[in-house]
Coordinates of C-alpha atoms in Angstrom, one line a residue:
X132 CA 200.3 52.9 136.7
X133 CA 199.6 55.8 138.9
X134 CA 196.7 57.9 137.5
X135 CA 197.4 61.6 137.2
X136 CA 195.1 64.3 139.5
X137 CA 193.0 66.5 137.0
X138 CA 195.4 69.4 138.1
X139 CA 198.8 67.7 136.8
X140 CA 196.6 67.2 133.4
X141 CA 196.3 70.7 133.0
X142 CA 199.9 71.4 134.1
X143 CA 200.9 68.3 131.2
X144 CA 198.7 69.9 128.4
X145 CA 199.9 73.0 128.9
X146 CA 202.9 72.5 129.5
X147 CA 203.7 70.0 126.8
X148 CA 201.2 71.2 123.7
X149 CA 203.2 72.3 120.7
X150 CA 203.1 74.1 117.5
X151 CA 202.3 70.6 116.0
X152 CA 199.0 70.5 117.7
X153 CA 197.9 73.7 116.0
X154 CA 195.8 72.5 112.5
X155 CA 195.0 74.6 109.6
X156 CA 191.5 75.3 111.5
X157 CA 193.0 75.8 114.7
X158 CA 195.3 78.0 113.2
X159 CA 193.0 80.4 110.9
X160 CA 190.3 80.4 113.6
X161 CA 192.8 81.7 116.2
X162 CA 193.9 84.5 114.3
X163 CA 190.4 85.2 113.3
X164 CA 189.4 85.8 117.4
X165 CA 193.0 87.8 117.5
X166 CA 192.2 90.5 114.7
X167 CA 188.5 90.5 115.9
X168 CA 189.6 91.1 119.6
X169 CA 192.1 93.8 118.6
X170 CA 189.7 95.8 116.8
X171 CA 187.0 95.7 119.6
X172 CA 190.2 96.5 121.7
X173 CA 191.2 99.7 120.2
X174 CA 187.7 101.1 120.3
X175 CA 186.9 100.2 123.6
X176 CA 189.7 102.7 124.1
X177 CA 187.1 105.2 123.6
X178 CA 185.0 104.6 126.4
X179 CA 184.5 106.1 129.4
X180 CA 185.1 102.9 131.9
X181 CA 188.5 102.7 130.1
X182 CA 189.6 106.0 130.7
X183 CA 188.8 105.9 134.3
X184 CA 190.5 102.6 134.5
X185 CA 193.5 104.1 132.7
X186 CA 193.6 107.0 135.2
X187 CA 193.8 104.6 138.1
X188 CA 196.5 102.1 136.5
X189 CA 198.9 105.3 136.6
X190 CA 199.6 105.4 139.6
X191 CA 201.9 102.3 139.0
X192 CA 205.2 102.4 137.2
X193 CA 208.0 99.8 136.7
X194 CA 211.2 99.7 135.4
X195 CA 210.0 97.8 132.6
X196 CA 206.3 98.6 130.5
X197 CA 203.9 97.5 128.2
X198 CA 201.9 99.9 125.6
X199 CA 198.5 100.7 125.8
X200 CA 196.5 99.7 122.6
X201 CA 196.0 102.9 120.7
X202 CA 198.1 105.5 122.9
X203 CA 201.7 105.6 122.2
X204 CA 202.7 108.2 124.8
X205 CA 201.0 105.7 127.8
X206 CA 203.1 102.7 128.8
X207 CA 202.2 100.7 131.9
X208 CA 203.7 97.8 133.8
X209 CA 202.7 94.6 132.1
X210 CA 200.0 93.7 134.7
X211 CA 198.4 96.8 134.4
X212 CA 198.8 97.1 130.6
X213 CA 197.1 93.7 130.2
X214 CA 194.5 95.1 132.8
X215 CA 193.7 98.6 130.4
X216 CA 193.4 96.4 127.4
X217 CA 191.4 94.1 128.8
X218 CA 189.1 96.2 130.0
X219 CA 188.7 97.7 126.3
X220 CA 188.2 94.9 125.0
X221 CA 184.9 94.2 126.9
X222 CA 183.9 97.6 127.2
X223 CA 181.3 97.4 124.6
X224 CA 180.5 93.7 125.1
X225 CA 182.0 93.5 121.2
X226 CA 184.1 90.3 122.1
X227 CA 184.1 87.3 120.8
X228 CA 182.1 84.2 122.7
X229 CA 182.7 80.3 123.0
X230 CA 180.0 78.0 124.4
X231 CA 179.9 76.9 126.7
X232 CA 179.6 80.9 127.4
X233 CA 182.5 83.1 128.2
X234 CA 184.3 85.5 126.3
X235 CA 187.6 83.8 125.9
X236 CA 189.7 86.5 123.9
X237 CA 189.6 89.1 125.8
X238 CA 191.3 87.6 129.1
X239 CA 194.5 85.7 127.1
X240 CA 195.5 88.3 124.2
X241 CA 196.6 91.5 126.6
X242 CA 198.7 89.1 128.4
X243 CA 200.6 87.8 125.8
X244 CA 201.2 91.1 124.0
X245 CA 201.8 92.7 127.3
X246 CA 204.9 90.1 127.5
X247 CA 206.5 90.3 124.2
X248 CA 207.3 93.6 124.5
X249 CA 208.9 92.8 127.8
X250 CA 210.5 89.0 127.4
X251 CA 214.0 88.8 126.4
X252 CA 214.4 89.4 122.5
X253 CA 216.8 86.8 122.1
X254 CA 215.7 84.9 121.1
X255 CA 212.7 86.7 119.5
X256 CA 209.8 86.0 120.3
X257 CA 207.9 84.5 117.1
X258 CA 203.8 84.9 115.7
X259 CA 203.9 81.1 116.4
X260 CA 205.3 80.9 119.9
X261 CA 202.2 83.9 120.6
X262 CA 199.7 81.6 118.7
X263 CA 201.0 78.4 120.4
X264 CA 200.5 80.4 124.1
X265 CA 196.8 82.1 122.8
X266 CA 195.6 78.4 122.2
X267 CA 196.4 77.4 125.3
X268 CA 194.7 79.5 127.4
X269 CA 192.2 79.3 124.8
X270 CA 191.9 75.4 125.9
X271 CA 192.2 75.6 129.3
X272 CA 189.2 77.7 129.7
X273 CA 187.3 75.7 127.5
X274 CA 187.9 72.5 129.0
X275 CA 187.0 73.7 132.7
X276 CA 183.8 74.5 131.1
X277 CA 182.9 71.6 129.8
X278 CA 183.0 70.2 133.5
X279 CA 180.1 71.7 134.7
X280 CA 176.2 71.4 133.3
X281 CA 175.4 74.5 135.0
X282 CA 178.1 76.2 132.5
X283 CA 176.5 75.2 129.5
X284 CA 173.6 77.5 130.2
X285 CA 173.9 81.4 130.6
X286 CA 175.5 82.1 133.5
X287 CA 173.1 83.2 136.7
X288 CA 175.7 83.3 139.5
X289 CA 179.6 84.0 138.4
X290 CA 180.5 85.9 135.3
X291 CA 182.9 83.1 133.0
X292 CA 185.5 85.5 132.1
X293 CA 186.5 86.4 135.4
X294 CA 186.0 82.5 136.7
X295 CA 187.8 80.6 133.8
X296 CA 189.3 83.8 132.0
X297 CA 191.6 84.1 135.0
X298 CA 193.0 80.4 134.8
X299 CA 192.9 80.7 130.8
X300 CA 195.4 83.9 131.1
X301 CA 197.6 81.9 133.9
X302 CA 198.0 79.2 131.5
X303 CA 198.9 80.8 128.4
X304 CA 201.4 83.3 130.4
X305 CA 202.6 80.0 131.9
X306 CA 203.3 78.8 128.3
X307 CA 204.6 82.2 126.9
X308 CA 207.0 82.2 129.9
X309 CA 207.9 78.6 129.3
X310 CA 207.3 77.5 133.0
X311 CA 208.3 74.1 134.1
X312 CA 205.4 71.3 134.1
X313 CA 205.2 72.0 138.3
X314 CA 205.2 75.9 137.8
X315 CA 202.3 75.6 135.6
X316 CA 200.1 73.5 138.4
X317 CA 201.2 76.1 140.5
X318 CA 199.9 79.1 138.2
X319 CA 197.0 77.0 137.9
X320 CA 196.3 76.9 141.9
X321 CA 197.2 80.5 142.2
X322 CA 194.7 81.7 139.6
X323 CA 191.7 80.1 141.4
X324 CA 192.4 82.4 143.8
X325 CA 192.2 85.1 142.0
X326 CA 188.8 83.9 140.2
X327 CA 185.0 84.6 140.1
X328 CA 183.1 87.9 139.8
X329 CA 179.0 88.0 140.6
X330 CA 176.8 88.4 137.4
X331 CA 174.5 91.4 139.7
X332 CA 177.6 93.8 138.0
X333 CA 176.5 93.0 134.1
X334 CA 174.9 96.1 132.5
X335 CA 177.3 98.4 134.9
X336 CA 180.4 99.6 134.1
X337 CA 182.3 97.2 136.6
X338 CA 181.2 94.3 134.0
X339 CA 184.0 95.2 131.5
X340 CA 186.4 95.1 134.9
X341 CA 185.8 91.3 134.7
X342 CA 187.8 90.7 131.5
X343 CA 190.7 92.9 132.2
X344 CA 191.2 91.9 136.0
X345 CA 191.1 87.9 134.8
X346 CA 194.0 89.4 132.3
X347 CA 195.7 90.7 135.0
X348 CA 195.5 88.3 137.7
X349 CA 196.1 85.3 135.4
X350 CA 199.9 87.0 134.6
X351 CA 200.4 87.9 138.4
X352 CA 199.6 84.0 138.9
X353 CA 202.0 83.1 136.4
X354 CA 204.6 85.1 137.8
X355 CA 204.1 84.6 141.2
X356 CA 204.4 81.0 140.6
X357 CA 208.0 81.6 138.6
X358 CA 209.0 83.5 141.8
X359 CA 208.1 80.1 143.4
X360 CA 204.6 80.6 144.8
X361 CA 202.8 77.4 146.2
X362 CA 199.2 76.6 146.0
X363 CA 197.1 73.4 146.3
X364 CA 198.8 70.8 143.8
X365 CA 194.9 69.5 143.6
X366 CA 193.1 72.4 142.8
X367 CA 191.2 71.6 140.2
X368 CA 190.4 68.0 141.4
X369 CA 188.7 69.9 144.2
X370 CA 184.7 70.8 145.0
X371 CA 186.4 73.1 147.3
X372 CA 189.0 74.1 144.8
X373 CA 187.6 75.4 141.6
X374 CA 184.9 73.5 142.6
X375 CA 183.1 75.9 144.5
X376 CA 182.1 78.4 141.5
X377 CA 180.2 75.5 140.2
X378 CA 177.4 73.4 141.8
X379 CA 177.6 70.3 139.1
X380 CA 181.4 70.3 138.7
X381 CA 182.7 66.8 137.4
X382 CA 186.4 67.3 136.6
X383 CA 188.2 64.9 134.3
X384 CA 191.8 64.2 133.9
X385 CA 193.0 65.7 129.8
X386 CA 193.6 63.0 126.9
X387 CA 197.0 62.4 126.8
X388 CA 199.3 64.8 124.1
X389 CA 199.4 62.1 121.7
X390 CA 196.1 61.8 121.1
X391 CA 195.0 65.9 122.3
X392 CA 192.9 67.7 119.9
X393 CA 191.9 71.0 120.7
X394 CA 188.7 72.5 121.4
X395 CA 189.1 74.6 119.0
X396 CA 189.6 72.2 116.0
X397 CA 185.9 70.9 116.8
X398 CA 184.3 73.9 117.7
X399 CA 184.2 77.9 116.0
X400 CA 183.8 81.2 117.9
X401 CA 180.5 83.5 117.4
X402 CA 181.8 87.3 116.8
X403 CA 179.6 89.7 116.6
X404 CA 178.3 91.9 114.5
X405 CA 177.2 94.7 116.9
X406 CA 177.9 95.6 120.4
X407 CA 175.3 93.9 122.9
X408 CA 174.6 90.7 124.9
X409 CA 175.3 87.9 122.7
X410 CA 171.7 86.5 123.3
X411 CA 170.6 89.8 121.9
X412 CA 171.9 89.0 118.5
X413 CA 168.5 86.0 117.8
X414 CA 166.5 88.9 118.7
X415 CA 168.0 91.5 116.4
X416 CA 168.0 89.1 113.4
X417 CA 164.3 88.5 114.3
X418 CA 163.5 91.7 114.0
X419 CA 164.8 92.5 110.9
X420 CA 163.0 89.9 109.4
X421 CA 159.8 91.1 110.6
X422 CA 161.0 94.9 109.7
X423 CA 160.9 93.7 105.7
X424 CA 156.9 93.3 105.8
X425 CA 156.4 96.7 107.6
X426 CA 155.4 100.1 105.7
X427 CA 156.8 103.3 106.9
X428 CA 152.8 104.1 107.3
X429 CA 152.5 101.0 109.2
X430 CA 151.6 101.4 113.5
X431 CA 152.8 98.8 115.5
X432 CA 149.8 98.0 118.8
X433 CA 152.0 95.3 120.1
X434 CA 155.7 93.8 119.7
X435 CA 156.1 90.0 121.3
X436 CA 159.7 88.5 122.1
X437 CA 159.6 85.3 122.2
X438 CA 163.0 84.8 124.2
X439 CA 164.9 82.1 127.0
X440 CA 164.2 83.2 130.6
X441 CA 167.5 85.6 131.4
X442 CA 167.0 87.9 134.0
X443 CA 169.8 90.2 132.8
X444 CA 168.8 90.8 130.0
X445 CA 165.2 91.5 130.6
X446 CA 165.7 95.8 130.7
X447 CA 161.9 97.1 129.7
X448 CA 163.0 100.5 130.3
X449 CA 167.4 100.9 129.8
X450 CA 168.8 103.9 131.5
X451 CA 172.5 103.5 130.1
X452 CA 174.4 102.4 127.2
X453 CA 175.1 99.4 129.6
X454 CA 172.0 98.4 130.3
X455 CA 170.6 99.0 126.7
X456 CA 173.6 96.3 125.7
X457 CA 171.9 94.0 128.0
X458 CA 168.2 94.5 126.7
X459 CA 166.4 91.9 124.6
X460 CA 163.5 94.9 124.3
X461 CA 166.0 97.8 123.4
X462 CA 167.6 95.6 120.5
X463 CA 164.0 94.9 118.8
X464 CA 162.9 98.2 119.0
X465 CA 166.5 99.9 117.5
X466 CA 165.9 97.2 114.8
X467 CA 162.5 97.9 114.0
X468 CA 162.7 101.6 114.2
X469 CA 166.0 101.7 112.5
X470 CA 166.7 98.6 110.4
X471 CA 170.7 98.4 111.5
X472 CA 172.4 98.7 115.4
X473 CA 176.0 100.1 115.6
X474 CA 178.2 101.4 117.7
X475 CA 176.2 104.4 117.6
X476 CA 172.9 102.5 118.7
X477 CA 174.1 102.4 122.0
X478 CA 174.9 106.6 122.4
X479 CA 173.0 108.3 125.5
X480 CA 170.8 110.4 123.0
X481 CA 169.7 107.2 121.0
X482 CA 168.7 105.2 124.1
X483 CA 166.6 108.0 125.5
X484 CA 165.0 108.8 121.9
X485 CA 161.0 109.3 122.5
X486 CA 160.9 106.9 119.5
X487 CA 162.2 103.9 121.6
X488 CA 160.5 104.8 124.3
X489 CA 157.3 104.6 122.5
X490 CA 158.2 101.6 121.3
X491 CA 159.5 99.9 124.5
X492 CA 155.7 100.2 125.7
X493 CA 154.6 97.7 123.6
X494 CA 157.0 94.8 124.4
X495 CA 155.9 91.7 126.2
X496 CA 158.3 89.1 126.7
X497 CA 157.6 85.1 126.1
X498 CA 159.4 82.4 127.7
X499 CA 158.4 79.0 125.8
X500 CA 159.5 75.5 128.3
X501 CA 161.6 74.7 124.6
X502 CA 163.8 77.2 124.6
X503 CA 166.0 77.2 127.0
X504 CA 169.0 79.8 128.2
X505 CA 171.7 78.3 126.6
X506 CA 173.7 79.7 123.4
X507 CA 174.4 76.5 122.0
X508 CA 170.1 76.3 121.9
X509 CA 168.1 78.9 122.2
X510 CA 165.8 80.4 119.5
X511 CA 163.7 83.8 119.0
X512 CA 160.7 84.6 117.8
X513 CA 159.8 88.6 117.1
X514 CA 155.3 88.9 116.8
X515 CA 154.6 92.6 115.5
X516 CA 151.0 93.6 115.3
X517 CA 149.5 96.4 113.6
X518 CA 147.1 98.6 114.3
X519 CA 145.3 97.5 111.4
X520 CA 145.2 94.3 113.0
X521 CA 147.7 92.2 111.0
X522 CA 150.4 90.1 112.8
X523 CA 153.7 89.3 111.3
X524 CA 156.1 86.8 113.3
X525 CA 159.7 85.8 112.5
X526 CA 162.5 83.2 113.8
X527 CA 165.7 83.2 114.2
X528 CA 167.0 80.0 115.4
X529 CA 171.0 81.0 114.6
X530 CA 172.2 84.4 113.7
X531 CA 175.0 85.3 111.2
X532 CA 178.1 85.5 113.6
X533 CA 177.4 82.7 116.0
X534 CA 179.9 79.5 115.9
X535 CA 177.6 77.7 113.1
X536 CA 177.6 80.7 111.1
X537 CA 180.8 82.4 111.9
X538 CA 181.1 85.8 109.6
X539 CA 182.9 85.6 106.6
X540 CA 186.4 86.6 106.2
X541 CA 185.3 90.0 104.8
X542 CA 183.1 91.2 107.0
X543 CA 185.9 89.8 110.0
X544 CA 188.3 92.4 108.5
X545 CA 185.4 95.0 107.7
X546 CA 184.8 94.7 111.2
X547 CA 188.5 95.6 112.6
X548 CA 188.5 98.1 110.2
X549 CA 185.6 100.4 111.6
X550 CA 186.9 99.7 115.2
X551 CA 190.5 100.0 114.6
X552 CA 190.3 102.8 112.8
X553 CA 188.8 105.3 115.3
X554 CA 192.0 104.5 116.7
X555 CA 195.0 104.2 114.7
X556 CA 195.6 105.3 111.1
X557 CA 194.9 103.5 108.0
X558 CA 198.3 102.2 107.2
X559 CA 198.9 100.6 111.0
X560 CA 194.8 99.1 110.2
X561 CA 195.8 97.8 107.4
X562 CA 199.3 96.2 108.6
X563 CA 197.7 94.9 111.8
X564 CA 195.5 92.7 108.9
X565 CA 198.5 91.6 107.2
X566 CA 200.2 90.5 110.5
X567 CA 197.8 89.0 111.8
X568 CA 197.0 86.6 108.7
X569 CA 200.5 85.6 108.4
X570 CA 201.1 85.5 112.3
X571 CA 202.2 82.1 111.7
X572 CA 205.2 83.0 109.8
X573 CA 206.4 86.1 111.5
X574 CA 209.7 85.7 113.1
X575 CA 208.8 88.4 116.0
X576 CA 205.6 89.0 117.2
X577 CA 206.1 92.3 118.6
X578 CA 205.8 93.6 115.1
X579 CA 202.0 93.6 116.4
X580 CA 202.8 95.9 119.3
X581 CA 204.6 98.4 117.2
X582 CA 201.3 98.7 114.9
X583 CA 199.4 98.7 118.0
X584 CA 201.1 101.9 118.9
X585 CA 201.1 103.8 116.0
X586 CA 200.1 107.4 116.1
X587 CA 196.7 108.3 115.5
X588 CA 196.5 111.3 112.8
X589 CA 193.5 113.6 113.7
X590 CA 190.4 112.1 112.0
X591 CA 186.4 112.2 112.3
X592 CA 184.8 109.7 113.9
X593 CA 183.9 106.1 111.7
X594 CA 180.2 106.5 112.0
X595 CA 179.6 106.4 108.1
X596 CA 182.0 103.4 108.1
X597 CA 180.1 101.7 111.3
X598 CA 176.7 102.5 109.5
X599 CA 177.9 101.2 106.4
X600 CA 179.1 97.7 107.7
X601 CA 176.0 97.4 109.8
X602 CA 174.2 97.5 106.8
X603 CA 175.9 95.1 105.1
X604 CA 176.1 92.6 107.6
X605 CA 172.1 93.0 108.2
X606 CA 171.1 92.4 104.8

């Protein structure tokens, strides 16, 4: 019997998985990241490094287009569609996370919608055939994780998005397009080429560039390979292949689809409840502990993080709303001083506020041998002492959100709600929930799209409803 290469595994499991491999879990967890990644989607359309990536994606046009999440009157070739929407959805750093860590919505979902509104529609193409090609790529990133130590542990060298996000969108256009078995090694082979982006851009705008370039470049692999593009038939089999974002990589050929369960059946996402650095989320539970035992009276001498050793986000002083996302210190101290982080936490006049600054200057960081970098692991402690000389500590050892306490479905759909609907108006929010929970059964998944494009009616900003779920959720 002639073993397969680790790269014609890929190509078989992608190639070859079906709607009968998607359980009830798979299935309800799935749309759960969909509805959670739209929402952060459609407010990431209000951000400045979407704009200016809309502005440059313009310049393109095509005979055939793909909306823009949000903006009915802006329609884009697919690639650069799935590019804008990507971007969005990691503008804020709101996405959804897997361990080992990447954000594994936010590359796949663009691509797919980006497609249905541009694939044949007959015959239509269905909420299941979507949710079929979204697992995939799902998978595939997963999988290629879990081949490397080093990628259990927050990343130090490439961001994950743009290393496995780029092969995850190749694989699940691959499916959506229904490429043969040898077109999907090839989008495999092309998308390594496409990969990896240096962590020295997280905190900067560029950082959201990650997501919605690995959307982009995983559908230009996939087509490039339908137009009969050839790349290395063992690229994944190779240290010098994907290989070389990854100093530890130990490849191993997929189970066989018989026998294939999906990562997804064993393992949740962590959503989150506010948008920052996922390891910022121990911290702000922490601190919200420790803000119970504290008087308004009360003047805190010294605040202690007890925290993993992660260079990125260790930001004593943030000068942006970037770099405050990406600041174990600037998430205690909003908590402390404010009891809740939103959306608004993040504003240019509430990361220069004297108050934080005040506050910053009493932060040491802690880095116990125990707790090491890695999501799956890591704990944090918050130590406030007073003035008056009493200490209070807290732990959080997981917060609500991450994969072993995912959010309930209320605060899930609370969640889409405040994001979505600085975007679109109520009735498309609402119908975006609907679709979404019954993706399974909808006979045409562009249905999605058409909400997606609704009109937005002139409105005031969510704030109260932002503040409102923040509250909830911290409680």
């Amino acid at each position: 019997m002639i073993l397969k290469s680790v790269t014609e595994s890929f190509a078989s499991i992608i190639h070859g998985l079906s709607v009968q491999h998607l359980t009830d879990r798979v299935l309800q967890r799935s749309k759960r990241m969909i509805l959670d990644t739209l929402g952060v989607g459609l407010l990431g359309t209000k951000t400045e490094v979407f704009h200016k990536t809309t502005q440059y994606s313009k310049i393109y046009n095509a005979d055939v287009s793909s909306c823009v999440w949000g903006h009915p009157d802006l329609r884009l070739p697919p690639t650069y569609a799935a590019f804008v929407n990507g971007v969005a959805i990691h503008s804020m750093d709101f996405d959804d996370t897997w361990y080992p860590a990447t954000h594994p919505s936010a590359p796949v979902l663009p691509v797919l919608l980006a497609l249905s509104e541009v694939l044949p529609q007959n015959p239509k193409v269905s909420g299941l055939d979507l949710l079929l090609a979204f697992n995939v790529g799902i998978e595939v990133q997963g999988r290629l994780m879990h081949f490397s130590k080093e990628a259990s542990d927050i990343p130090k060298r490439f961001h994950p998005p743009k290393v496995v996000g780029t092969l995850g969108s190749a694989a699940a256009a691959a499916k959506f397009l229904g490429l043969h078995q040898t077109k999907c090694r090839e989008a495999m082979a092309i998308a390594v080429s496409y990969a990896g982006a240096p962590m020295a851009n997280a905190a900067t705008q560029t950082k959201p560039l990650h997501a919605g370039n690995a959307a982009r470049h995983g559908l230009e692999a996939a087509l490039l390979a339908l137009l009969g593009l050839q790349g290395n038939q063992k690229i994944l089999d190779s240290e010098a292949g994907f290989g070389a974002f990854y100093s530890n990589y130990t490849p191993q050929v997929l189970p066989a689809l018989e026998s294939y369960t999906l990562l997804l059946d064993q393992q949740d996402i962590a959503t989150k409840r506010f948008p920052a650095h996922l390891g910022t989320h121990w911290v702000a539970d922490a601190a919200a502990a420790v803000r119970k035992y504290l008087l308004p009276t009360d003047r805190i001498k010294r605040i202690v993080l007890r925290v993993p050793d992660v260079k990125y986000v260790n930001r004593p002083f943030p000068a942006s709303e970037h770099e405050a996302r990406h600041s174990f210190q600037f998430i205690a101290c909003t908590m402390l001083l404010d009891g809740t982080i939103s959306v608004q936490s993040f504003h240019k006049s509430q990361v220069g506020r004297p108050q934080i600054r005040e506050l910053l200057d009493k932060v040491e960081l802690e880095h116990s041998p125990d707790n090491h970098p890695n999501f799956d692991t890591l704990y944090c402690e918050v130590s406030i002492t007073l003035e008056n000389g009493k200490t209070f500590t807290e732990r959080c050892d997981t917060f609500y959100g991450h994969w072993r306490k995912p959010l309930n479905q209320k605060d899930l759909e609370d969640k889409f709600r405040a994001n979505s609907s600085t975007v679109l108006p109520s009735d498309a929010v609402e119908g975006i929930i609907k679709a979404v929970n019954r993706l399974e059964d909808i006979e045409d998944c562009s249905l999605l799209t058409t909400l997606l494009k609704r009109p937005c009616l002139p409105k005031k900003t969510s704030k109260c409803t932002q503040h409102m779920l923040s509250s909830h959720i911290f409680s």
